[in-house]
């Protein structure tokens, strides 16, 4: 499988790996955006907790505030929830 941005460096914004807290939230369903098995998820993770774990694992990270998770906006009760998202920036 060839990456869409194969000609870009990992440090370029287009190659960053984005992690929304919903991806690892055990309280979410797959339809609500959870991306891994519930057994490996945590309950209501915060951006700060995710940042602490990634920092402890020596990942180069960035946080972008005031973003809305696309699937959250589909659900009426989450239409206005706004929060940060994490980025993992790979080494070259």
One Martini backbone bead per residue (centre of mass of N, CA, C, O) as a GRO file, in nm:
protein
   92
    1UNK     BB    1   0.095   0.037   0.024
    2UNK     BB    2   0.049   0.368  -0.070
    3UNK     BB    3   0.104   0.673   0.015
    4UNK     BB    4  -0.034   0.975  -0.054
    5UNK     BB    5   0.241   1.115   0.099
    6UNK     BB    6   0.526   0.992  -0.001
    7UNK     BB    7   0.678   1.280  -0.076
    8UNK     BB    8   0.671   1.334   0.220
    9UNK     BB    9   0.752   1.422   0.522
   10UNK     BB   10   0.692   1.344   0.850
   11UNK     BB   11   0.702   1.660   0.935
   12UNK     BB   12   0.469   1.699   0.766
   13UNK     BB   13   0.141   1.764   0.819
   14UNK     BB   14   0.024   1.539   0.620
   15UNK     BB   15   0.183   1.296   0.803
   16UNK     BB   16   0.032   1.311   1.044
   17UNK     BB   17  -0.092   1.161   1.336
   18UNK     BB   18  -0.423   1.134   1.438
   19UNK     BB   19  -0.570   1.183   1.777
   20UNK     BB   20  -0.865   1.108   1.917
   21UNK     BB   21  -1.021   1.034   2.209
   22UNK     BB   22  -1.246   0.852   2.072
   23UNK     BB   23  -1.058   0.614   1.974
   24UNK     BB   24  -1.005   0.529   2.314
   25UNK     BB   25  -1.311   0.513   2.405
   26UNK     BB   26  -1.510   0.290   2.588
   27UNK     BB   27  -1.791   0.463   2.561
   28UNK     BB   28  -1.770   0.413   2.266
   29UNK     BB   29  -1.861   0.347   1.956
   30UNK     BB   30  -1.797   0.286   1.639
   31UNK     BB   31  -2.000   0.507   1.535
   32UNK     BB   32  -1.854   0.728   1.741
   33UNK     BB   33  -1.516   0.644   1.686
   34UNK     BB   34  -1.411   0.390   1.772
   35UNK     BB   35  -1.094   0.195   1.682
   36UNK     BB   36  -1.079  -0.003   1.925
   37UNK     BB   37  -1.085  -0.222   2.151
   38UNK     BB   38  -1.225  -0.208   2.460
   39UNK     BB   39  -0.990  -0.359   2.616
   40UNK     BB   40  -0.781  -0.111   2.511
   41UNK     BB   41  -0.938   0.097   2.650
   42UNK     BB   42  -1.055   0.405   2.791
   43UNK     BB   43  -1.212   0.616   3.013
   44UNK     BB   44  -1.233   0.920   2.917
   45UNK     BB   45  -1.005   1.058   2.766
   46UNK     BB   46  -0.758   1.292   2.769
   47UNK     BB   47  -0.537   1.491   2.623
   48UNK     BB   48  -0.333   1.493   2.856
   49UNK     BB   49  -0.304   1.186   2.888
   50UNK     BB   50  -0.205   1.130   2.603
   51UNK     BB   51   0.039   1.315   2.617
   52UNK     BB   52   0.184   1.175   2.855
   53UNK     BB   53   0.221   0.899   2.718
   54UNK     BB   54   0.374   0.994   2.462
   55UNK     BB   55   0.602   1.135   2.616
   56UNK     BB   56   0.700   0.879   2.775
   57UNK     BB   57   0.750   0.737   2.476
   58UNK     BB   58   0.905   0.959   2.292
   59UNK     BB   59   0.718   1.132   2.135
   60UNK     BB   60   0.643   1.347   1.884
   61UNK     BB   61   0.429   1.622   1.965
   62UNK     BB   62   0.097   1.765   1.910
   63UNK     BB   63  -0.143   2.034   1.967
   64UNK     BB   64  -0.483   2.092   1.864
   65UNK     BB   65  -0.712   2.321   1.906
   66UNK     BB   66  -1.033   2.363   1.831
   67UNK     BB   67  -1.177   2.082   1.756
   68UNK     BB   68  -1.382   1.862   1.556
   69UNK     BB   69  -1.526   1.567   1.550
   70UNK     BB   70  -1.691   1.442   1.290
   71UNK     BB   71  -1.876   1.229   1.430
   72UNK     BB   72  -1.982   1.415   1.656
   73UNK     BB   73  -2.148   1.608   1.457
   74UNK     BB   74  -2.373   1.395   1.387
   75UNK     BB   75  -2.448   1.412   1.675
   76UNK     BB   76  -2.661   1.603   1.847
   77UNK     BB   77  -2.523   1.591   2.147
   78UNK     BB   78  -2.223   1.670   1.987
   79UNK     BB   79  -2.223   1.924   1.794
   80UNK     BB   80  -2.056   2.133   2.017
   81UNK     BB   81  -1.808   1.967   2.063
   82UNK     BB   82  -1.488   2.082   2.169
   83UNK     BB   83  -1.143   1.982   2.095
   84UNK     BB   84  -0.861   1.829   2.105
   85UNK     BB   85  -0.572   1.713   1.919
   86UNK     BB   86  -0.344   1.468   1.828
   87UNK     BB   87   0.007   1.441   1.731
   88UNK     BB   88   0.224   1.236   1.544
   89UNK     BB   89   0.576   1.268   1.488
   90UNK     BB   90   0.792   1.144   1.284
   91UNK     BB   91   1.079   1.036   1.201
   92UNK     BB   92   1.305   1.050   0.926
   0.00000   0.00000   0.00000
